[in-house]
Amino acid sequence: MKAAPLTDDLRTLYQEVILDHGKQPRNFRVVEHHTCKAQGNNPMCGDRITVTARVSARGVLDDLAFEGKGCAICIASASMMSEALTGQSTATAHKLFEAVHDLCTGKIDTDQAKAAVTPDLSDNIDKLASLSGVRQFPVRVKCATLPWHALLSCLDGKTQTTTEK
Ligand code: ZN
């Protein structure tokens, strides 16, 4: 089968949610008094973002933000990540990372992703599911998951992550 032209691919990918978050990203800033900071780099696309977070002594993400440059998918994913995880525990962050990663690689569907996280994140999964259109495009999967890898590096005390390992 012949591959569809890029414009068609993009039309499928750039759904409303992605456009909204890509154009008007939430929490596009640096967290004041952040407790961790990590840069994510996706040279395949040119995405380069920095995630900052302030984690409380109880292990809650009191604030989470990002800044940098990236394609609409990367920025939208980072924006939705910051919305979903502000006020959540680092344990929840790890769980949601797994769910989003598996959604974007096509391992699980939206319902399975919802079952994998706490019920209060169901609405977030609905939005994040818009990223699952990237599953046919390996390069785009990296765009969508980069912010999440950066967040995990941040929480693990690392300062950098790259999609090229
Ligand atoms: Zn990208």
Short mmCIF file of C-alpha atoms and ligand atoms in Angstrom, two decimals:
data_model
loop_
_atom_site.label_atom_id
_atom_site.label_comp_id
_atom_site.label_asym_id
_atom_site.label_seq_id
_atom_site.Cartn_x
_atom_site.Cartn_y
_atom_site.Cartn_z
CA MET A 1 0.00 0.00 0.00
CA LYS A 2 1.25 3.45 -0.87
CA ALA A 3 1.81 5.82 2.03
CA ALA A 4 -0.61 8.72 2.26
CA PRO A 5 0.82 12.16 1.56
CA LEU A 6 2.07 14.05 4.58
CA THR A 7 -0.71 16.60 4.49
CA ASP A 8 -3.29 13.85 4.96
CA ASP A 9 -1.32 12.38 7.83
CA LEU A 10 -1.16 15.73 9.52
CA ARG A 11 -4.87 16.30 9.05
CA THR A 12 -5.54 13.05 10.88
CA LEU A 13 -3.05 13.83 13.59
CA TYR A 14 -3.74 17.43 14.39
CA GLN A 15 -7.12 17.04 15.94
CA GLU A 16 -8.89 19.82 17.72
CA VAL A 17 -7.44 19.09 21.14
CA ILE A 18 -3.91 19.00 19.82
CA LEU A 19 -4.39 22.27 17.95
CA ASP A 20 -5.90 23.93 21.01
CA HIS A 21 -3.11 22.87 23.36
CA GLY A 22 -0.45 23.32 20.71
CA LYS A 23 -1.46 26.91 20.05
CA GLN A 24 -2.27 27.89 23.62
CA PRO A 25 -0.19 25.66 25.86
CA ARG A 26 -1.10 25.59 29.54
CA ASN A 27 1.62 26.05 32.14
CA PHE A 28 4.18 27.29 29.59
CA ARG A 29 6.63 28.77 32.09
CA VAL A 30 9.25 27.86 34.67
CA VAL A 31 8.01 26.68 38.08
CA GLU A 32 9.09 29.05 40.83
CA HIS A 33 11.25 27.39 43.47
CA HIS A 34 11.23 24.18 41.48
CA THR A 35 12.69 21.10 43.12
CA CYS A 36 13.63 19.45 39.83
CA LYS A 37 14.33 20.36 36.25
CA ALA A 38 15.06 18.23 33.19
CA GLN A 39 15.53 18.88 29.52
CA GLY A 40 14.11 16.61 26.86
CA ASN A 41 15.57 16.51 23.38
CA ASN A 42 14.09 14.87 20.28
CA PRO A 43 16.60 15.50 17.48
CA MET A 44 14.47 13.58 14.96
CA CYS A 45 11.94 16.40 15.03
CA GLY A 46 13.77 19.27 16.71
CA ASP A 47 11.68 19.23 19.89
CA ARG A 48 13.58 20.60 22.85
CA ILE A 49 11.69 21.31 26.04
CA THR A 50 12.51 21.84 29.69
CA VAL A 51 10.22 20.50 32.40
CA THR A 52 10.30 22.00 35.88
CA ALA A 53 8.35 20.77 38.90
CA ARG A 54 7.96 21.44 42.60
CA VAL A 55 7.44 18.24 44.52
CA SER A 56 6.29 18.45 48.14
CA ALA A 57 7.77 16.43 51.00
CA ARG A 58 4.70 14.18 50.70
CA GLY A 59 5.53 13.41 47.08
CA VAL A 60 2.84 15.59 45.50
CA LEU A 61 3.47 17.60 42.34
CA ASP A 62 2.46 21.00 43.72
CA ASP A 63 3.38 22.69 40.45
CA LEU A 64 4.44 21.45 37.04
CA ALA A 65 5.32 23.47 33.96
CA PHE A 66 7.39 23.39 30.82
CA GLU A 67 8.94 25.67 28.24
CA GLY A 68 10.88 25.31 25.05
CA LYS A 69 10.34 24.71 21.36
CA GLY A 70 8.60 21.86 19.67
CA CYS A 71 6.03 20.72 17.16
CA ALA A 72 2.31 20.96 17.95
CA ILE A 73 2.17 17.35 19.15
CA CYS A 74 5.06 17.75 21.57
CA ILE A 75 3.76 21.04 22.97
CA ALA A 76 0.18 19.74 23.22
CA SER A 77 1.37 16.62 25.02
CA ALA A 78 3.41 18.68 27.50
CA SER A 79 0.48 21.04 28.05
CA MET A 80 -1.96 18.19 28.73
CA MET A 81 0.60 16.49 30.97
CA SER A 82 0.94 19.61 33.12
CA GLU A 83 -2.85 19.93 33.40
CA ALA A 84 -3.35 16.29 34.28
CA LEU A 85 -0.61 15.96 36.88
CA THR A 86 -0.60 19.23 38.83
CA GLY A 87 -1.72 18.26 42.34
CA GLN A 88 -1.17 14.55 41.71
CA SER A 89 1.36 12.27 43.38
CA THR A 90 4.61 11.20 41.77
CA ALA A 91 3.26 7.62 41.87
CA THR A 92 0.31 8.77 39.74
CA ALA A 93 2.72 10.51 37.39
CA HIS A 94 4.51 7.22 36.80
CA LYS A 95 1.20 5.40 36.21
CA LEU A 96 -0.07 8.03 33.79
CA PHE A 97 3.25 7.99 31.96
CA GLU A 98 2.85 4.24 31.38
CA ALA A 99 -0.74 4.67 30.20
CA VAL A 100 0.11 7.50 27.79
CA HIS A 101 3.15 5.69 26.48
CA ASP A 102 1.08 2.55 25.82
CA LEU A 103 -1.68 4.65 24.21
CA CYS A 104 0.79 6.36 21.88
CA THR A 105 2.46 3.11 20.86
CA GLY A 106 -0.90 1.39 20.32
CA LYS A 107 -0.44 -1.20 23.05
CA ILE A 108 -3.69 -0.26 24.79
CA ASP A 109 -6.90 1.60 23.90
CA THR A 110 -8.58 4.50 25.70
CA ASP A 111 -10.66 2.27 28.00
CA GLN A 112 -7.61 0.28 29.06
CA ALA A 113 -5.75 3.51 29.72
CA LYS A 114 -8.61 4.71 31.94
CA ALA A 115 -8.59 1.44 33.85
CA ALA A 116 -4.86 1.87 34.48
CA VAL A 117 -5.24 5.22 36.28
CA THR A 118 -7.38 6.66 39.07
CA PRO A 119 -10.98 7.60 38.04
CA ASP A 120 -10.34 11.35 38.50
CA LEU A 121 -7.99 11.18 35.51
CA SER A 122 -10.62 9.77 33.11
CA ASP A 123 -11.30 13.16 31.52
CA ASN A 124 -7.58 13.69 31.07
CA ILE A 125 -7.29 10.33 29.35
CA ASP A 126 -10.03 11.38 26.91
CA LYS A 127 -7.94 14.41 25.94
CA LEU A 128 -4.64 12.55 25.93
CA ALA A 129 -6.18 9.90 23.68
CA SER A 130 -6.06 12.48 20.89
CA LEU A 131 -2.32 11.83 20.89
CA SER A 132 -2.87 8.17 20.05
CA GLY A 133 -3.20 9.12 16.38
CA VAL A 134 0.59 9.18 16.34
CA ARG A 135 0.83 5.41 16.70
CA GLN A 136 1.33 4.90 12.93
CA PHE A 137 4.22 7.35 12.92
CA PRO A 138 7.22 6.27 15.01
CA VAL A 139 8.85 9.69 14.79
CA ARG A 140 5.67 11.32 16.09
CA VAL A 141 5.43 8.87 18.97
CA LYS A 142 8.70 10.38 20.19
CA CYS A 143 7.23 13.87 19.90
CA ALA A 144 4.24 12.86 22.03
CA THR A 145 6.19 10.99 24.70
CA LEU A 146 9.17 13.37 25.03
CA PRO A 147 7.61 15.61 27.71
CA TRP A 148 6.73 12.53 29.76
CA HIS A 149 10.26 11.16 29.54
CA ALA A 150 11.54 14.58 30.60
CA LEU A 151 9.16 14.61 33.58
CA LEU A 152 10.29 11.16 34.70
CA SER A 153 13.94 12.21 34.40
CA CYS A 154 13.08 15.29 36.45
CA LEU A 155 11.42 13.18 39.17
CA ASP A 156 14.32 10.73 39.12
CA GLY A 157 16.79 13.55 39.69
CA LYS A 158 18.27 13.42 36.20
CA THR A 159 18.68 16.60 34.22
CA GLN A 160 18.52 15.40 30.62
CA THR A 161 16.78 12.92 28.43
CA THR A 162 16.86 12.24 24.73
CA THR A 163 14.83 10.09 22.38
CA GLU A 164 18.07 8.89 20.78
CA LYS A 165 19.52 6.27 23.10
ZN ZN B 1 7.97 16.83 17.33
#
